[in-house]
Coordinates of C-alpha atoms in Angstrom, one line a residue:
X1 CA 79.0 41.2 1.5
X2 CA 79.0 38.3 4.0
X3 CA 82.0 36.0 4.0
X4 CA 81.3 32.3 3.3
X5 CA 83.2 29.8 5.3
X6 CA 84.1 26.4 3.8
X7 CA 84.5 23.4 6.1
X8 CA 85.3 19.7 5.3
X9 CA 83.9 16.7 7.1
X10 CA 83.8 13.0 6.2
X11 CA 80.2 12.7 7.4
X12 CA 77.5 15.4 7.5
X13 CA 74.3 14.6 9.3
X14 CA 71.4 17.0 8.7
X15 CA 69.0 17.0 11.6
X16 CA 69.9 16.7 15.3
X17 CA 66.8 14.7 16.3
X18 CA 66.6 11.1 17.5
X19 CA 67.9 9.4 14.3
X20 CA 70.5 12.1 13.6
X21 CA 72.1 12.0 17.1
X22 CA 72.3 8.2 17.3
X23 CA 73.7 8.1 13.7
X24 CA 76.4 10.6 14.7
X25 CA 77.4 8.4 17.7
X26 CA 77.4 5.2 15.7
X27 CA 79.5 6.7 12.9
X28 CA 82.1 8.1 15.3
X29 CA 82.2 4.8 17.1
X30 CA 82.6 2.8 13.9
X31 CA 85.5 4.9 12.7
X32 CA 87.0 7.3 15.2
X33 CA 89.4 8.8 12.6
X34 CA 86.5 10.3 10.6
X35 CA 85.2 13.8 11.1
X36 CA 81.5 14.0 11.8
X37 CA 79.2 17.0 12.0
X38 CA 75.5 17.2 12.9
X39 CA 73.7 20.3 11.5
X40 CA 70.6 21.3 13.5
X41 CA 68.4 24.3 12.6
X42 CA 67.0 24.8 16.0
X43 CA 69.0 26.5 18.9
X44 CA 69.6 23.0 20.4
X45 CA 69.3 19.4 19.2
X46 CA 66.7 16.9 20.3
X47 CA 63.7 19.2 21.1
X48 CA 61.1 16.8 19.8
X49 CA 62.8 13.9 21.7
X50 CA 62.7 15.8 24.9
X51 CA 59.0 16.6 24.5
X52 CA 58.0 13.1 23.5
X53 CA 55.4 11.3 25.7
X54 CA 54.5 14.6 27.5
X55 CA 58.1 15.0 28.4
X56 CA 58.6 11.4 29.7
X57 CA 60.0 10.1 26.4
X58 CA 58.7 6.6 25.7
X59 CA 61.9 5.3 24.1
X60 CA 60.7 1.9 22.9
X61 CA 58.5 -1.0 23.6
X62 CA 59.2 -4.6 24.6
X63 CA 57.0 -5.7 21.8
X64 CA 59.6 -4.3 19.3
X65 CA 62.3 -6.8 18.2
X66 CA 65.0 -4.1 18.6
X67 CA 64.1 -2.8 22.1
X68 CA 66.9 -4.7 23.9
X69 CA 69.5 -3.3 21.4
X70 CA 68.1 0.2 22.2
X71 CA 68.2 -0.3 26.0
X72 CA 71.8 -1.6 25.7
X73 CA 72.8 1.4 23.6
X74 CA 71.4 3.9 26.0
X75 CA 73.0 2.1 28.9
X76 CA 76.3 2.5 27.0
X77 CA 75.9 6.3 27.1
X78 CA 74.9 6.4 30.7
X79 CA 71.1 6.3 30.6
X80 CA 69.2 3.8 32.7
X81 CA 65.7 2.7 31.5
X82 CA 62.6 1.3 33.2
X83 CA 59.7 -0.7 31.7
X84 CA 56.0 0.0 32.7
X85 CA 53.3 -2.7 32.9
X86 CA 52.4 -2.1 29.3
X87 CA 55.9 -2.8 28.0
X88 CA 56.7 0.8 27.4
X89 CA 60.4 1.7 27.9
X90 CA 61.2 5.0 29.5
X91 CA 64.3 6.7 30.9
X92 CA 64.5 5.8 34.5
X93 CA 64.0 9.4 35.5
X94 CA 61.1 9.7 33.1
X95 CA 62.5 12.9 31.8
X96 CA 63.1 13.3 28.1
X97 CA 65.7 16.0 28.6
X98 CA 68.0 13.4 30.2
X99 CA 67.8 11.3 27.0
X100 CA 68.9 14.3 24.9
X101 CA 71.6 15.2 27.4
X102 CA 73.1 11.7 27.3
X103 CA 73.0 11.7 23.5
X104 CA 74.6 15.1 23.1
X105 CA 77.3 14.4 25.7
X106 CA 78.2 11.1 23.9
X107 CA 78.4 12.9 20.5
X108 CA 80.7 15.5 21.8
X109 CA 82.8 13.0 23.8
X110 CA 83.5 11.1 20.6
X111 CA 84.8 14.3 18.9
X112 CA 81.9 14.9 16.6
X113 CA 80.7 18.5 16.1
X114 CA 77.1 19.9 16.5
X115 CA 76.3 23.0 14.6
X116 CA 73.0 24.5 16.0
X117 CA 71.0 27.2 14.4
X118 CA 72.1 26.1 10.9
X119 CA 69.4 26.1 8.3
X120 CA 70.4 24.0 5.3
X121 CA 69.7 25.9 2.1
X122 CA 70.8 23.3 -0.5
X123 CA 72.5 19.9 -1.0
X124 CA 74.3 19.1 -4.2
X125 CA 76.6 16.3 -5.3
X126 CA 79.4 16.9 -7.8
X127 CA 82.9 15.6 -8.7
X128 CA 85.7 16.9 -6.6
X129 CA 89.2 17.8 -7.6
X130 CA 90.5 14.3 -7.2
X131 CA 87.6 12.8 -9.3
X132 CA 85.7 11.5 -6.3
X133 CA 82.1 12.6 -5.9
X134 CA 81.4 14.8 -2.9
X135 CA 78.5 16.6 -1.4
X136 CA 78.2 20.4 -0.9
X137 CA 75.8 21.4 1.9
X138 CA 75.1 25.1 2.0
X139 CA 73.9 26.4 5.4
X140 CA 72.8 29.8 6.7
X141 CA 72.6 31.0 10.3
X142 CA 69.1 30.5 11.5
X143 CA 68.5 33.4 13.9
X144 CA 66.7 36.8 13.6
X145 CA 68.9 39.4 12.1
X146 CA 68.7 41.6 15.2
X147 CA 70.6 38.9 17.1
X148 CA 73.2 38.1 14.5
X149 CA 76.8 39.0 14.8
X150 CA 79.6 39.3 12.3
X151 CA 80.9 35.9 13.3
X152 CA 77.7 34.0 13.5
X153 CA 75.7 35.2 10.5
X154 CA 78.1 33.9 7.8
X155 CA 77.1 31.1 5.5
X156 CA 78.9 27.8 5.8
X157 CA 79.4 25.4 3.0
X158 CA 80.1 21.9 4.2
X159 CA 81.9 19.5 1.9
X160 CA 81.4 15.9 2.9
X161 CA 81.9 12.4 1.6
X162 CA 78.6 11.1 2.8
X163 CA 75.4 12.8 3.9
X164 CA 72.5 11.6 6.1
X165 CA 69.2 13.4 5.9
X166 CA 67.4 12.9 9.2
X167 CA 65.3 16.0 9.4
X168 CA 62.1 14.3 10.6
X169 CA 58.7 14.6 9.0
X170 CA 56.3 17.5 9.2
X171 CA 54.6 16.9 12.6
X172 CA 55.3 19.3 15.4
X173 CA 56.8 22.0 13.2
X174 CA 57.5 24.2 16.2
X175 CA 60.1 21.6 17.2
X176 CA 61.9 22.1 13.9
X177 CA 60.3 19.3 11.9
X178 CA 58.8 21.2 9.0
X179 CA 59.4 18.8 6.2
X180 CA 62.4 20.5 4.5
X181 CA 64.3 17.2 4.1
X182 CA 61.7 16.0 1.7
X183 CA 62.4 18.9 -0.6
X184 CA 66.1 18.1 -0.5
X185 CA 65.4 14.5 -1.3
X186 CA 63.1 15.4 -4.2
X187 CA 65.8 17.6 -5.7
X188 CA 68.3 14.8 -5.4
X189 CA 66.0 12.6 -7.6
X190 CA 63.9 10.8 -5.0
X191 CA 60.1 10.5 -5.1
X192 CA 58.0 11.4 -2.1
X193 CA 54.9 9.4 -1.1
X194 CA 52.0 11.6 0.0
X195 CA 52.6 13.2 3.4
X196 CA 49.8 12.8 5.9
X197 CA 49.6 13.7 9.6
X198 CA 48.9 10.6 11.7
X199 CA 48.8 9.6 15.4
X200 CA 46.5 12.6 15.7
X201 CA 43.0 13.5 16.8
X202 CA 39.9 13.2 14.6
X203 CA 37.5 16.0 13.8
X204 CA 33.8 14.8 13.5
X205 CA 30.7 16.1 11.8
X206 CA 29.0 15.8 15.2
X207 CA 29.3 19.0 17.3
X208 CA 30.6 17.8 20.7
X209 CA 30.1 21.2 22.3
X210 CA 26.5 21.2 21.2
X211 CA 26.0 17.7 22.6
X212 CA 27.7 18.7 25.8
X213 CA 30.3 16.0 25.5
X214 CA 33.4 18.1 25.5
X215 CA 35.8 16.9 28.2
X216 CA 34.1 13.5 28.7
X217 CA 36.4 10.5 28.8
X218 CA 35.2 6.9 28.4
X219 CA 37.0 3.5 28.2
X220 CA 35.6 1.6 25.3
X221 CA 36.3 -0.3 22.1
X222 CA 36.7 1.7 18.9
X223 CA 36.1 0.4 15.4
X224 CA 36.7 2.1 12.0
X225 CA 34.8 1.1 8.9
X226 CA 35.6 2.0 5.3
X227 CA 32.7 1.5 3.1
X228 CA 31.3 -0.9 5.7
X229 CA 34.5 -3.0 5.8
X230 CA 36.2 -3.1 9.2
X231 CA 39.8 -1.7 8.9
X232 CA 40.7 -1.0 12.6
X233 CA 39.5 -2.1 16.0
X234 CA 41.1 -1.6 19.4
X235 CA 40.3 -0.7 23.0
X236 CA 41.3 2.3 25.0
X237 CA 40.1 5.6 26.4
X238 CA 38.4 8.1 24.1
X239 CA 38.4 11.7 25.0
X240 CA 35.6 13.8 23.6
X241 CA 36.8 17.3 22.6
X242 CA 35.3 20.5 21.2
X243 CA 36.1 19.3 17.6
X244 CA 35.7 15.5 17.9
X245 CA 37.6 12.7 19.6
X246 CA 41.1 12.1 20.9
X247 CA 43.1 9.7 22.9
X248 CA 45.7 7.0 22.2
X249 CA 43.2 4.6 20.6
X250 CA 42.0 7.4 18.3
X251 CA 45.6 8.3 17.4
X252 CA 46.2 4.7 16.4
X253 CA 43.0 4.6 14.4
X254 CA 44.1 7.7 12.5
X255 CA 46.8 5.7 10.8
X256 CA 44.1 3.7 9.0
X257 CA 42.3 6.7 7.5
X258 CA 44.1 6.7 4.2
X259 CA 42.9 9.5 1.9
X260 CA 43.7 9.4 -1.8
X261 CA 42.0 10.5 -5.1
X262 CA 39.4 7.8 -4.7
X263 CA 38.8 8.0 -0.9
X264 CA 37.0 10.7 1.2
X265 CA 36.3 11.1 4.9
X266 CA 32.7 10.3 4.0
X267 CA 33.7 6.7 3.1
X268 CA 34.6 6.1 6.8
X269 CA 32.5 5.7 9.9
X270 CA 33.5 5.3 13.5
X271 CA 31.6 3.0 15.9
X272 CA 32.3 3.1 19.7
X273 CA 31.3 0.2 22.1
X274 CA 31.1 1.7 25.6
X275 CA 30.5 -1.8 27.1
X276 CA 32.7 -4.1 25.2
X277 CA 32.8 -6.8 27.9
X278 CA 29.0 -7.1 27.8
X279 CA 27.0 -8.7 25.0
X280 CA 24.2 -6.8 23.2
X281 CA 21.6 -9.3 24.5
X282 CA 22.8 -8.9 28.1
X283 CA 22.6 -5.1 27.8
X284 CA 19.0 -5.4 26.5
X285 CA 18.1 -7.5 29.6
X286 CA 19.9 -5.0 31.9
X287 CA 18.0 -2.1 30.4
X288 CA 14.6 -3.9 30.8
X289 CA 15.4 -4.7 34.4
X290 CA 16.0 -0.9 35.0
X291 CA 13.3 0.4 32.8
X292 CA 11.5 2.1 35.8
X293 CA 14.7 3.7 37.0
X294 CA 14.8 7.4 36.4
X295 CA 18.5 7.3 36.0
X296 CA 18.6 4.5 33.5
X297 CA 22.3 4.4 32.6
X298 CA 23.7 5.5 35.9
X299 CA 27.3 4.1 36.5
X300 CA 27.3 2.6 32.9
X301 CA 28.6 5.7 31.1
X302 CA 29.2 9.4 32.1
X303 CA 26.0 11.4 32.6
X304 CA 26.5 13.7 29.6
X305 CA 26.9 10.7 27.3
X306 CA 23.9 8.9 28.9
X307 CA 21.8 12.0 28.1
X308 CA 22.9 11.9 24.5
X309 CA 22.1 8.2 24.1
X310 CA 18.7 8.4 25.8
X311 CA 17.7 11.6 24.0
X312 CA 18.4 10.0 20.7
X313 CA 16.6 6.7 21.5
X314 CA 13.0 5.6 21.2
X315 CA 13.2 2.0 22.4
X316 CA 15.2 -0.4 24.5
X317 CA 17.0 -1.6 21.4
X318 CA 18.0 1.9 20.3
X319 CA 19.5 2.6 23.8
X320 CA 21.5 -0.7 23.5
X321 CA 22.6 0.4 20.0
X322 CA 23.8 3.7 21.5
X323 CA 25.9 1.9 24.1
X324 CA 27.3 -0.8 21.7
X325 CA 27.3 1.0 18.3
X326 CA 27.7 4.7 19.0
X327 CA 28.3 6.1 15.5
X328 CA 30.4 9.2 14.6
X329 CA 31.2 10.6 11.1
X330 CA 34.8 11.8 10.7
X331 CA 35.4 14.9 8.6
X332 CA 39.1 15.6 9.1
X333 CA 42.3 14.8 10.9
X334 CA 43.9 17.4 13.1
X335 CA 46.9 18.9 11.3
X336 CA 50.7 18.9 11.7
X337 CA 50.7 20.9 14.9
X338 CA 48.9 18.1 16.8
X339 CA 50.1 15.0 14.8
X340 CA 52.8 12.9 16.4
X341 CA 54.1 11.3 13.2
X342 CA 54.2 11.8 9.5
X343 CA 52.9 9.1 7.1
X344 CA 54.6 9.1 3.7
X345 CA 58.1 10.1 2.6
X346 CA 60.9 8.2 0.9
X347 CA 59.6 4.9 -0.6
X348 CA 61.5 2.0 0.9
X349 CA 62.0 0.7 -2.6
X350 CA 64.4 3.6 -3.2
X351 CA 66.8 2.8 -0.4
X352 CA 68.9 -0.1 0.9
X353 CA 66.9 -1.0 4.0
X354 CA 69.9 -2.6 5.7
X355 CA 71.8 0.7 5.7
X356 CA 69.4 3.5 4.7
X357 CA 71.6 4.4 1.7
X358 CA 69.9 5.8 -1.4
X359 CA 69.6 3.5 -4.4
X360 CA 69.6 6.7 -6.6
X361 CA 72.5 8.8 -5.1
X362 CA 75.4 6.8 -3.7
X363 CA 76.6 8.2 -0.4
X364 CA 73.3 9.8 0.5
X365 CA 71.4 8.2 3.4
X366 CA 68.0 8.6 5.0
X367 CA 66.7 7.7 8.5
X368 CA 63.8 8.2 10.8
X369 CA 60.6 9.9 9.6
X370 CA 62.1 10.6 6.2
X371 CA 61.2 7.1 5.4
X372 CA 57.7 6.0 4.5
X373 CA 57.1 3.9 7.6
X374 CA 55.0 4.7 10.6
X375 CA 53.8 2.8 13.7
X376 CA 51.2 2.9 16.4
X377 CA 51.7 4.7 19.7
X378 CA 53.8 3.2 22.5
X379 CA 57.4 3.9 21.6
X380 CA 57.4 2.2 18.2
X381 CA 58.1 5.3 16.2
X382 CA 61.0 6.4 18.4
X383 CA 62.3 2.9 18.2
X384 CA 62.2 3.2 14.4
X385 CA 64.2 6.4 14.6
X386 CA 66.9 4.7 16.8
X387 CA 67.0 1.6 14.6
X388 CA 67.3 3.4 11.3
X389 CA 69.7 6.0 12.7
X390 CA 72.0 3.3 14.1
X391 CA 72.1 1.4 10.9
X392 CA 72.8 4.5 8.8
X393 CA 75.5 5.8 11.2
X394 CA 77.3 2.5 11.3
X395 CA 77.1 2.1 7.5
X396 CA 78.4 5.7 7.0
X397 CA 81.3 5.0 9.4
X398 CA 82.2 1.9 7.4
X399 CA 81.9 3.5 3.9
X400 CA 83.0 7.1 4.4
X401 CA 86.6 6.2 3.4
X402 CA 85.5 4.4 0.3
X403 CA 85.6 6.3 -3.0
X404 CA 82.3 7.0 -4.7
X405 CA 83.0 6.9 -8.5

C-alpha cells in the first residue's frame, strides 16, 4: 500500500501557468514569511505560455490599461520587452521559453516550491484542530506507472490556509489545460457558465477543397450577422482551409458566435469584402471597363477565388456582389485542440473582482481562464492572466495569516 505524505503550506496554487506563476511570485513578495507551493500536473510549468503566439509569446498590448504594470513586472524579474508597430508586447528575444524561465527562476528565488507532475484529485475545506478552516488538496503523481519510483509515486495531501485555482480553461489540452479546475470549483459550490472554444477557426458548409480555395489567403473585411443583425466587423487576413476559414480576424469573430438553446449556427452568416477600400459603385465601373478582358479579376483577388466568383456570377452586379459580399455559412467552431481561449467559467458575480476571492468559499481564489472573461487576439488574454494572477497572489499574501472562521 502506497504511503501518503502530508505537507503544510500557507498558500497552495493549483496550476503553474501564466496566472499561477505570477500569483506565486506576488504572494511570496507580499509576505516572505509565508510558505507557497505551486502544483503543476505537467512535467514542467508554463508550457502553454512558452507556446503562445507561435512561440513568440505576445505578453500584452499597449491598448490594455495594465500593460505598463506588466512590462514593469517582467523587468523586475529580468525580462526585457519590445513593442511591435501594432502595439503587441513581446519578450525582447521573442522566445516564450524565456518568459517561463524568468518566472520560474523568480518563484524559486523567493523560496516558493514548484511540484511538477502532480495531478490534483480533490480539494476540500474543513475545520482544523485549532478551529480554523483549512484546505486539503489531495494530489497524485502524474506519470505512467512504468516510470514511477517508490519515492515519486506517493500521494501527497497538502494542507493550506488559502488555495488559488489557476488551472486554465479547456483550450490546448495537450498543454495541460483540460478543464479540471471547473470540476473542483463546482464541487466547492460554484456555478460554471457554459464552456465554449473561442479564438478558433470556423468550419463552413461550403467545401473549400471542392472550390479549390484551400490555402488561399486574402486581406479583407469580415462581417458576421446573426439573424440579419450585424454583430461583428473587422479587417484582417482570411485563410481558406480544407474545412472553412481561419486567421486572426476569424479567431476574433468566433467570440461572437454564441450558441445557446435558442441559437444555432444556421442563425449566422459570414460576409467577406475583398475590396473594402473600394465602393460597390466604383467596382461596377471597374468591371465594366475590363469587361473585354479575359482575366477580369487579375490582381484584384487570388486566381482560385476569382474563378469561384466568376463561375457563380451571371452579371456585372453579381461579380461585384462576390467581391463585396462573399457569403459563407458557418456550421461549427474548431474544437479545444485548436482554440486559443475558453469562453465561460466562474461567473464574475461569484468572486470579489479586486482579489479573485470566492464569495462562496472564503480563502478560495480564482484567476486566469477560470473566470468567465475572454478577449480578442493581440495579447489581451495573457494580460488578463497576469492581471488576475497578480491580484490574487497579492491578496493571498495579505490574508494568509488571517484566520478564516
